[in-house]
Amino acid sequence: MTIAITGATGHLGRLVIDSLKTRVPMGQIVALARSPEKAADLGVEVRVFDYDRPATLTPALAGIDTLLLISASELGKRARQHRSVVAAAQSAGVRRIVYTSLLRAETSSLGLAAEHAETEAIIKASGVQFTMLRNGWYTENYTGSIGGALTGGAFLGSANGARISSAARADYAEAAVAVLTGAGHDGKTYELAGDTAWTLPELAAELSRQSGRTIPYRDLPEADYAAVLAEAGVPKDVAQAIAGWDVAAAQGALFDESHQLSALIGHPTTPMAQSVTETLAALTATRTG
Ligand SMILES: NC(=O)c1ccc[n+]([C@@H]2O[C@H](COP(=O)([O-])OP(=O)(O)OC[C@H]3O[C@@H](n4cnc5c(N)ncnc54)[C@H](OP(=O)(O)O)[C@@H]3O)[C@@H](O)[C@H]2O)c1
């Protein structure tokens, strides 16, 4: 049974392949990458796979039983790109597609949801067996701002009271591996999120506690937060989208208490405090290394 992984050079794809290598023979893992040189260190077979070059897709899926389609990263292009991948999987005779979707994709108020819901519909209409992994937010979406918060002296956002059930990327990767290597997941849709929700003021308090500095959370109106992000170099449309996600979060879009993620991986999800610890250690290592 050969398993192929798209987005193999990305953060999630790398974690999936690392974990998969401990569970199945290396010869049964294929990394799909648009830039194969970036995948050379993965230690498994690499095949060229570019969503925007449809001619690369079907040949790369020859002999593949299960495809993990890690959602593409360019907003607005993804439904089209995923449609090409699903068509290629159909013609290559792939038996099952496991897709990394979004928490409550069909009803979510997050602007991102439409492309995920459309992709799920495309996969279901293809007749290929499927499992939907509706991933909630990565904790790394926030810990990635810790360096900036320490420099600027405050943690910024527009999601003041939002309860965020995030989990570490590694937790979502483990769930993907559990589904890729386990039985009984065909036709299932999993809502995946962290066990314990937290708020941005709580994250700032945890950062303050662990760093020994006072880093308050400062809540900004959506437009002001988008402007701050744009000033920091985030492309304007992405900055607006990020601020909008905070507003959706404040309406509950990132909260979940189904515990399906910890059930799939067989242990509690990574607590936010642990992710803060790991981020501070990595920042210290970068400064001293
Ligand atoms: N749940 C969340 O909080 C959250 C947060 C961010 C993103 N996401 C979604 O989850 C996905 C995985 O997350 P991540 O952190 O691993 O993202 P990431 O590090 O940005 O990885 C994205 C992967 O997609 C590949 N890719 C992009 N365009 C492609 C194309 N045209 N053809 C083939 N491959 C292409 C990239 O290849 P290159 O290495 O060549 O660029 C990379 O391997 C993201 O793509 C996004 O859809 C979820």
mmCIF file of C-alpha atoms and ligand atoms in Angstrom:
data_model
loop_
_atom_site.group_PDB
_atom_site.id
_atom_site.type_symbol
_atom_site.label_atom_id
_atom_site.label_comp_id
_atom_site.label_asym_id
_atom_site.label_seq_id
_atom_site.Cartn_x
_atom_site.Cartn_y
_atom_site.Cartn_z
ATOM 1 C CA MET A 1 0.000 0.000 0.000
ATOM 2 C CA THR A 2 1.738 3.159 -1.162
ATOM 3 C CA ILE A 3 0.892 6.520 0.389
ATOM 4 C CA ALA A 4 1.623 9.839 -1.336
ATOM 5 C CA ILE A 5 1.675 13.204 0.405
ATOM 6 C CA THR A 6 1.173 16.570 -1.298
ATOM 7 C CA GLY A 7 2.709 19.685 0.253
ATOM 8 C CA ALA A 8 5.532 17.407 1.394
ATOM 9 C CA THR A 9 7.970 20.320 1.607
ATOM 10 C CA GLY A 10 5.644 22.334 3.857
ATOM 11 C CA HIS A 11 5.524 22.428 7.641
ATOM 12 C CA LEU A 12 2.692 19.914 8.006
ATOM 13 C CA GLY A 13 3.864 17.647 5.190
ATOM 14 C CA ARG A 14 7.312 17.294 6.733
ATOM 15 C CA LEU A 15 5.843 16.350 10.111
ATOM 16 C CA VAL A 16 3.548 13.784 8.462
ATOM 17 C CA ILE A 17 6.415 12.176 6.557
ATOM 18 C CA ASP A 18 8.673 12.074 9.633
ATOM 19 C CA SER A 19 5.964 10.322 11.604
ATOM 20 C CA LEU A 20 4.897 8.062 8.729
ATOM 21 C CA LYS A 21 8.476 6.825 8.370
ATOM 22 C CA THR A 22 8.203 5.324 11.864
ATOM 23 C CA ARG A 23 5.004 3.465 10.942
ATOM 24 C CA VAL A 24 5.371 2.106 7.389
ATOM 25 C CA PRO A 25 8.342 1.017 5.264
ATOM 26 C CA MET A 26 10.044 3.986 3.556
ATOM 27 C CA GLY A 27 9.439 2.316 0.187
ATOM 28 C CA GLN A 28 5.704 2.813 0.674
ATOM 29 C CA ILE A 29 5.934 6.595 1.071
ATOM 30 C CA VAL A 30 6.035 9.059 -1.839
ATOM 31 C CA ALA A 31 6.633 12.779 -1.294
ATOM 32 C CA LEU A 32 4.944 15.009 -3.885
ATOM 33 C CA ALA A 33 6.638 18.364 -4.386
ATOM 34 C CA ARG A 34 6.640 21.148 -6.956
ATOM 35 C CA SER A 35 10.308 21.770 -6.136
ATOM 36 C CA PRO A 36 11.830 18.303 -5.691
ATOM 37 C CA GLU A 37 15.173 19.718 -4.585
ATOM 38 C CA LYS A 38 13.411 21.018 -1.439
ATOM 39 C CA ALA A 39 12.316 17.450 -0.642
ATOM 40 C CA ALA A 40 15.695 15.778 -1.130
ATOM 41 C CA ASP A 41 16.314 15.547 2.630
ATOM 42 C CA LEU A 42 13.049 13.727 3.356
ATOM 43 C CA GLY A 43 14.608 10.326 2.722
ATOM 44 C CA VAL A 44 11.711 8.940 0.675
ATOM 45 C CA GLU A 45 10.882 8.803 -3.037
ATOM 46 C CA VAL A 46 10.110 12.262 -4.395
ATOM 47 C CA ARG A 47 7.941 12.921 -7.455
ATOM 48 C CA VAL A 48 7.335 16.253 -9.173
ATOM 49 C CA PHE A 49 3.793 17.456 -8.471
ATOM 50 C CA ASP A 50 2.729 21.025 -9.225
ATOM 51 C CA TYR A 51 -0.956 21.887 -8.847
ATOM 52 C CA ASP A 52 -0.527 24.575 -11.504
ATOM 53 C CA ARG A 53 1.022 22.161 -14.034
ATOM 54 C CA PRO A 54 -1.716 19.531 -14.537
ATOM 55 C CA ALA A 55 0.565 17.429 -16.774
ATOM 56 C CA THR A 56 2.678 16.603 -13.692
ATOM 57 C CA LEU A 57 -0.223 15.266 -11.640
ATOM 58 C CA THR A 58 -1.535 11.967 -13.050
ATOM 59 C CA PRO A 59 1.903 10.422 -13.783
ATOM 60 C CA ALA A 60 3.056 11.229 -10.247
ATOM 61 C CA LEU A 61 0.137 9.276 -8.795
ATOM 62 C CA ALA A 62 0.875 6.027 -10.638
ATOM 63 C CA GLY A 63 0.692 3.095 -8.231
ATOM 64 C CA ILE A 64 -0.552 5.239 -5.314
ATOM 65 C CA ASP A 65 -3.220 3.675 -3.108
ATOM 66 C CA THR A 66 -3.820 6.527 -0.648
ATOM 67 C CA LEU A 67 -3.278 10.223 -1.281
ATOM 68 C CA LEU A 68 -2.966 12.760 1.522
ATOM 69 C CA LEU A 69 -4.037 16.021 -0.097
ATOM 70 C CA ILE A 70 -2.669 18.736 2.172
ATOM 71 C CA SER A 71 -4.614 21.826 1.207
ATOM 72 C CA ALA A 72 -2.693 24.252 -1.002
ATOM 73 C CA SER A 73 -1.476 27.555 0.346
ATOM 74 C CA GLU A 74 -2.537 30.250 -2.108
ATOM 75 C CA LEU A 75 -5.933 31.631 -1.090
ATOM 76 C CA GLY A 76 -8.379 31.942 -3.977
ATOM 77 C CA LYS A 77 -6.523 29.462 -6.208
ATOM 78 C CA ARG A 78 -7.086 26.411 -4.069
ATOM 79 C CA ALA A 79 -10.436 25.052 -5.242
ATOM 80 C CA ARG A 80 -9.167 25.038 -8.829
ATOM 81 C CA GLN A 81 -5.852 23.459 -7.805
ATOM 82 C CA HIS A 82 -7.554 20.800 -5.689
ATOM 83 C CA ARG A 83 -9.981 20.027 -8.537
ATOM 84 C CA SER A 84 -6.970 19.230 -10.765
ATOM 85 C CA VAL A 85 -5.496 16.955 -8.088
ATOM 86 C CA VAL A 86 -8.755 15.065 -7.578
ATOM 87 C CA ALA A 87 -9.180 14.577 -11.333
ATOM 88 C CA ALA A 88 -5.626 13.215 -11.508
ATOM 89 C CA ALA A 89 -6.280 10.877 -8.572
ATOM 90 C CA GLN A 90 -9.370 9.569 -10.359
ATOM 91 C CA SER A 91 -7.515 8.863 -13.593
ATOM 92 C CA ALA A 92 -4.528 7.318 -11.789
ATOM 93 C CA GLY A 93 -6.818 4.926 -9.898
ATOM 94 C CA VAL A 94 -6.045 6.240 -6.395
ATOM 95 C CA ARG A 95 -8.276 4.339 -3.939
ATOM 96 C CA ARG A 96 -8.593 6.941 -1.178
ATOM 97 C CA ILE A 97 -8.044 10.662 -0.691
ATOM 98 C CA VAL A 98 -7.449 12.043 2.803
ATOM 99 C CA TYR A 99 -7.966 15.813 2.699
ATOM 100 C CA THR A 100 -6.903 18.418 5.264
ATOM 101 C CA SER A 101 -9.982 20.617 5.394
ATOM 102 C CA LEU A 102 -11.124 23.253 7.879
ATOM 103 C CA LEU A 103 -13.051 22.949 11.155
ATOM 104 C CA ARG A 104 -16.787 22.866 10.330
ATOM 105 C CA ALA A 105 -15.971 23.742 6.697
ATOM 106 C CA GLU A 106 -19.605 23.768 5.578
ATOM 107 C CA THR A 107 -20.865 26.231 8.206
ATOM 108 C CA SER A 108 -17.776 28.163 9.345
ATOM 109 C CA SER A 109 -17.852 31.966 9.197
ATOM 110 C CA LEU A 110 -14.150 32.012 8.306
ATOM 111 C CA GLY A 111 -13.568 33.400 4.827
ATOM 112 C CA LEU A 112 -11.328 30.409 4.169
ATOM 113 C CA ALA A 113 -14.164 27.937 4.514
ATOM 114 C CA ALA A 114 -15.706 28.217 1.048
ATOM 115 C CA GLU A 115 -12.692 26.746 -0.763
ATOM 116 C CA HIS A 116 -12.526 23.863 1.697
ATOM 117 C CA ALA A 117 -16.253 23.123 1.414
ATOM 118 C CA GLU A 118 -15.952 23.241 -2.378
ATOM 119 C CA THR A 119 -12.985 20.854 -2.288
ATOM 120 C CA GLU A 120 -14.834 18.433 -0.031
ATOM 121 C CA ALA A 121 -17.744 18.453 -2.515
ATOM 122 C CA ILE A 122 -15.358 17.835 -5.443
ATOM 123 C CA ILE A 123 -13.800 14.872 -3.632
ATOM 124 C CA LYS A 124 -17.192 13.394 -2.708
ATOM 125 C CA ALA A 125 -18.437 13.779 -6.290
ATOM 126 C CA SER A 126 -15.331 12.016 -7.658
ATOM 127 C CA GLY A 127 -16.380 8.624 -6.310
ATOM 128 C CA VAL A 128 -12.906 8.090 -4.787
ATOM 129 C CA GLN A 129 -13.060 6.937 -1.144
ATOM 130 C CA PHE A 130 -12.284 9.800 1.234
ATOM 131 C CA THR A 131 -11.594 10.922 4.775
ATOM 132 C CA MET A 132 -11.960 14.604 5.669
ATOM 133 C CA LEU A 133 -9.629 15.933 8.357
ATOM 134 C CA ARG A 134 -11.235 19.246 9.259
ATOM 135 C CA ASN A 135 -8.304 20.873 10.993
ATOM 136 C CA GLY A 136 -8.792 23.749 13.418
ATOM 137 C CA TRP A 137 -6.129 26.408 13.886
ATOM 138 C CA TYR A 138 -2.484 25.609 14.439
ATOM 139 C CA THR A 139 -1.137 26.999 17.726
ATOM 140 C CA GLU A 140 1.860 28.031 15.614
ATOM 141 C CA ASN A 141 -0.361 30.670 13.947
ATOM 142 C CA TYR A 142 -0.026 32.541 17.265
ATOM 143 C CA THR A 143 3.317 31.411 18.633
ATOM 144 C CA GLY A 144 4.765 32.660 15.339
ATOM 145 C CA SER A 145 3.990 36.179 16.631
ATOM 146 C CA ILE A 146 5.782 35.719 19.954
ATOM 147 C CA GLY A 147 9.086 37.131 18.671
ATOM 148 C CA GLY A 148 7.280 40.237 17.422
ATOM 149 C CA ALA A 149 5.315 40.566 20.670
ATOM 150 C CA LEU A 150 8.533 40.450 22.699
ATOM 151 C CA THR A 151 10.115 43.079 20.469
ATOM 152 C CA GLY A 152 7.031 45.309 20.391
ATOM 153 C CA GLY A 153 6.096 44.789 24.058
ATOM 154 C CA ALA A 154 2.509 43.677 23.371
ATOM 155 C CA PHE A 155 0.552 40.881 21.752
ATOM 156 C CA LEU A 156 -1.842 42.313 19.170
ATOM 157 C CA GLY A 157 -5.055 40.975 17.678
ATOM 158 C CA SER A 158 -8.765 41.545 17.113
ATOM 159 C CA ALA A 159 -10.108 38.430 18.799
ATOM 160 C CA ASN A 160 -10.242 39.622 22.407
ATOM 161 C CA GLY A 161 -12.549 37.120 24.083
ATOM 162 C CA ALA A 162 -12.375 34.426 21.416
ATOM 163 C CA ARG A 163 -11.949 30.921 22.773
ATOM 164 C CA ILE A 164 -9.443 29.242 20.486
ATOM 165 C CA SER A 165 -9.208 25.452 20.472
ATOM 166 C CA SER A 166 -5.891 25.292 18.660
ATOM 167 C CA ALA A 167 -3.497 22.353 18.582
ATOM 168 C CA ALA A 168 0.113 21.982 17.519
ATOM 169 C CA ARG A 169 0.798 21.157 13.876
ATOM 170 C CA ALA A 170 2.417 17.971 15.151
ATOM 171 C CA ASP A 171 -0.938 16.889 16.638
ATOM 172 C CA TYR A 172 -2.697 17.333 13.288
ATOM 173 C CA ALA A 173 0.172 15.495 11.568
ATOM 174 C CA GLU A 174 -0.225 12.590 13.982
ATOM 175 C CA ALA A 175 -3.961 12.479 13.260
ATOM 176 C CA ALA A 176 -3.248 12.340 9.534
ATOM 177 C CA VAL A 177 -0.820 9.470 10.081
ATOM 178 C CA ALA A 178 -3.363 7.616 12.241
ATOM 179 C CA VAL A 179 -5.920 7.886 9.437
ATOM 180 C CA LEU A 180 -3.439 7.055 6.664
ATOM 181 C CA THR A 181 -2.239 3.908 8.409
ATOM 182 C CA GLY A 182 -5.398 2.792 10.233
ATOM 183 C CA ALA A 183 -8.609 1.093 9.139
ATOM 184 C CA GLY A 184 -12.217 2.222 9.403
ATOM 185 C CA HIS A 185 -11.796 5.852 8.326
ATOM 186 C CA ASP A 186 -13.366 5.651 4.857
ATOM 187 C CA GLY A 187 -16.271 8.061 4.404
ATOM 188 C CA LYS A 188 -15.592 9.759 7.758
ATOM 189 C CA THR A 189 -15.317 13.482 8.456
ATOM 190 C CA TYR A 190 -13.389 14.462 11.591
ATOM 191 C CA GLU A 191 -13.636 17.854 13.314
ATOM 192 C CA LEU A 192 -10.127 18.278 14.730
ATOM 193 C CA ALA A 193 -9.104 20.813 17.357
ATOM 194 C CA GLY A 194 -7.190 21.165 20.618
ATOM 195 C CA ASP A 195 -8.562 19.796 23.886
ATOM 196 C CA THR A 196 -8.333 23.026 25.859
ATOM 197 C CA ALA A 197 -9.438 26.353 24.469
ATOM 198 C CA TRP A 198 -7.627 29.562 25.430
ATOM 199 C CA THR A 199 -7.993 33.279 24.739
ATOM 200 C CA LEU A 200 -5.444 35.781 23.419
ATOM 201 C CA PRO A 201 -5.240 37.578 26.822
ATOM 202 C CA GLU A 202 -4.458 34.153 28.344
ATOM 203 C CA LEU A 203 -1.757 33.568 25.740
ATOM 204 C CA ALA A 204 -0.225 36.966 26.534
ATOM 205 C CA ALA A 205 -0.367 36.172 30.267
ATOM 206 C CA GLU A 206 1.351 32.821 29.679
ATOM 207 C CA LEU A 207 4.017 34.490 27.556
ATOM 208 C CA SER A 208 4.551 37.087 30.291
ATOM 209 C CA ARG A 209 4.830 34.369 32.943
ATOM 210 C CA GLN A 210 7.332 32.309 30.985
ATOM 211 C CA SER A 211 9.417 35.184 29.616
ATOM 212 C CA GLY A 212 9.499 37.128 32.885
ATOM 213 C CA ARG A 213 8.361 40.255 31.033
ATOM 214 C CA THR A 214 5.012 42.015 31.019
ATOM 215 C CA ILE A 215 3.546 41.455 27.573
ATOM 216 C CA PRO A 216 -0.096 42.607 27.614
ATOM 217 C CA TYR A 217 -2.656 41.668 24.991
ATOM 218 C CA ARG A 218 -3.849 44.731 23.074
ATOM 219 C CA ASP A 219 -7.130 44.302 21.213
ATOM 220 C CA LEU A 220 -7.474 46.442 18.097
ATOM 221 C CA PRO A 221 -10.402 47.138 15.780
ATOM 222 C CA GLU A 222 -10.192 44.851 12.721
ATOM 223 C CA ALA A 223 -9.059 47.618 10.314
ATOM 224 C CA ASP A 224 -6.354 48.840 12.736
ATOM 225 C CA TYR A 225 -4.983 45.337 13.245
ATOM 226 C CA ALA A 226 -4.900 44.780 9.468
ATOM 227 C CA ALA A 227 -3.032 48.095 9.103
ATOM 228 C CA VAL A 228 -0.456 47.089 11.745
ATOM 229 C CA LEU A 229 0.126 43.763 9.975
ATOM 230 C CA ALA A 230 0.481 45.515 6.616
ATOM 231 C CA GLU A 231 2.971 47.978 8.106
ATOM 232 C CA ALA A 232 4.955 44.980 9.361
ATOM 233 C CA GLY A 233 5.243 43.746 5.772
ATOM 234 C CA VAL A 234 2.291 41.344 5.463
ATOM 235 C CA PRO A 235 0.683 41.760 1.989
ATOM 236 C CA LYS A 236 -2.407 43.953 2.347
ATOM 237 C CA ASP A 237 -4.979 41.346 1.305
ATOM 238 C CA VAL A 238 -3.436 38.733 3.603
ATOM 239 C CA ALA A 239 -3.341 41.271 6.474
ATOM 240 C CA GLN A 240 -7.041 41.952 5.974
ATOM 241 C CA ALA A 241 -7.792 38.236 5.862
ATOM 242 C CA ILE A 242 -5.865 37.583 9.100
ATOM 243 C CA ALA A 243 -7.688 40.377 10.941
ATOM 244 C CA GLY A 244 -10.975 38.987 9.595
ATOM 245 C CA TRP A 245 -10.139 35.537 10.945
ATOM 246 C CA ASP A 246 -9.757 37.073 14.408
ATOM 247 C CA VAL A 247 -13.237 38.574 14.102
ATOM 248 C CA ALA A 248 -14.635 35.182 13.034
ATOM 249 C CA ALA A 249 -12.779 33.629 15.968
ATOM 250 C CA ALA A 250 -14.497 36.094 18.307
ATOM 251 C CA GLN A 251 -17.789 34.721 16.949
ATOM 252 C CA GLY A 252 -16.727 31.179 17.878
ATOM 253 C CA ALA A 253 -15.287 29.910 14.595
ATOM 254 C CA LEU A 254 -12.196 28.376 16.235
ATOM 255 C CA PHE A 255 -13.846 26.924 19.327
ATOM 256 C CA ASP A 256 -14.515 23.203 19.513
ATOM 257 C CA GLU A 257 -14.943 20.757 22.326
ATOM 258 C CA SER A 258 -15.469 17.517 20.450
ATOM 259 C CA HIS A 259 -12.051 16.102 21.452
ATOM 260 C CA GLN A 260 -11.953 14.119 18.197
ATOM 261 C CA LEU A 261 -8.291 15.025 17.681
ATOM 262 C CA SER A 262 -7.093 13.583 20.995
ATOM 263 C CA ALA A 263 -9.298 10.542 20.395
ATOM 264 C CA LEU A 264 -7.639 9.941 17.011
ATOM 265 C CA ILE A 265 -4.072 10.382 18.266
ATOM 266 C CA GLY A 266 -4.665 8.538 21.527
ATOM 267 C CA HIS A 267 -3.339 11.229 23.872
ATOM 268 C CA PRO A 268 -4.168 14.841 24.873
ATOM 269 C CA THR A 269 -3.310 17.566 22.372
ATOM 270 C CA THR A 270 -0.305 19.819 23.008
ATOM 271 C CA PRO A 271 -1.233 22.502 25.581
ATOM 272 C CA MET A 272 -0.777 26.133 24.539
ATOM 273 C CA ALA A 273 1.702 26.655 27.420
ATOM 274 C CA GLN A 274 3.959 23.915 26.025
ATOM 275 C CA SER A 275 3.957 25.553 22.597
ATOM 276 C CA VAL A 276 4.959 28.858 24.240
ATOM 277 C CA THR A 277 7.823 27.073 26.049
ATOM 278 C CA GLU A 278 9.035 25.492 22.808
ATOM 279 C CA THR A 279 8.834 28.796 20.935
ATOM 280 C CA LEU A 280 10.805 30.671 23.607
ATOM 281 C CA ALA A 281 13.446 27.900 23.594
ATOM 282 C CA ALA A 282 13.709 28.109 19.795
ATOM 283 C CA LEU A 283 14.035 31.916 19.944
ATOM 284 C CA THR A 284 16.783 31.616 22.571
ATOM 285 C CA ALA A 285 18.583 28.963 20.476
ATOM 286 C CA THR A 286 18.433 31.251 17.422
ATOM 287 C CA ARG A 287 19.813 34.203 19.381
ATOM 288 C CA THR A 288 22.632 32.192 20.977
ATOM 289 C CA GLY A 289 23.331 29.880 18.018
HETATM 290 N N1 LIG B 1 -5.087 25.107 10.206
HETATM 291 C C1 LIG B 1 -4.284 26.140 10.185
HETATM 292 O O1 LIG B 1 -4.095 26.855 11.171
HETATM 293 C C2 LIG B 1 -3.542 26.462 8.924
HETATM 294 C C3 LIG B 1 -2.614 27.501 8.932
HETATM 295 C C4 LIG B 1 -1.913 27.752 7.753
HETATM 296 C C5 LIG B 1 -2.163 26.984 6.628
HETATM 297 N N2 LIG B 1 -3.088 25.989 6.683
HETATM 298 C C6 LIG B 1 -3.395 25.127 5.508
HETATM 299 O O2 LIG B 1 -2.732 23.894 5.737
HETATM 300 C C7 LIG B 1 -1.781 23.648 4.682
HETATM 301 C C8 LIG B 1 -0.543 23.027 5.300
HETATM 302 O O3 LIG B 1 -0.006 23.905 6.266
HETATM 303 P P1 LIG B 1 1.545 24.176 6.313
HETATM 304 O O4 LIG B 1 1.803 24.906 7.552
HETATM 305 O O5 LIG B 1 2.284 22.934 6.022
HETATM 306 O O6 LIG B 1 1.723 25.160 5.050
HETATM 307 P P2 LIG B 1 3.071 25.464 4.262
HETATM 308 O O7 LIG B 1 4.262 25.219 5.113
HETATM 309 O O8 LIG B 1 2.892 26.800 3.627
HETATM 310 O O9 LIG B 1 3.098 24.348 3.103
HETATM 311 C C9 LIG B 1 2.342 24.471 1.938
HETATM 312 C C10 LIG B 1 2.798 23.368 0.987
HETATM 313 O O10 LIG B 1 2.021 23.457 -0.226
HETATM 314 C C11 LIG B 1 2.928 23.380 -1.320
HETATM 315 N N3 LIG B 1 2.373 24.052 -2.498
HETATM 316 C C12 LIG B 1 1.913 25.318 -2.580
HETATM 317 N N4 LIG B 1 1.536 25.582 -3.861
HETATM 318 C C13 LIG B 1 1.773 24.451 -4.564
HETATM 319 C C14 LIG B 1 1.622 24.101 -5.930
HETATM 320 N N5 LIG B 1 1.175 24.981 -6.845
HETATM 321 N N6 LIG B 1 1.931 22.840 -6.313
HETATM 322 C C15 LIG B 1 2.407 21.937 -5.417
HETATM 323 N N7 LIG B 1 2.604 22.216 -4.113
HETATM 324 C C16 LIG B 1 2.301 23.459 -3.700
HETATM 325 C C17 LIG B 1 4.164 24.095 -0.830
HETATM 326 O O11 LIG B 1 5.267 23.817 -1.662
HETATM 327 P P3 LIG B 1 6.612 24.733 -1.599
HETATM 328 O O12 LIG B 1 7.418 24.203 -0.442
HETATM 329 O O13 LIG B 1 7.246 24.489 -2.919
HETATM 330 O O14 LIG B 1 6.176 26.153 -1.395
HETATM 331 C C18 LIG B 1 4.270 23.479 0.564
HETATM 332 O O15 LIG B 1 4.833 22.196 0.487
HETATM 333 C C19 LIG B 1 -1.552 25.019 4.047
HETATM 334 O O16 LIG B 1 -1.162 24.866 2.707
HETATM 335 C C20 LIG B 1 -2.910 25.674 4.182
HETATM 336 O O17 LIG B 1 -3.816 25.212 3.207
HETATM 337 C C21 LIG B 1 -3.762 25.700 7.806
#
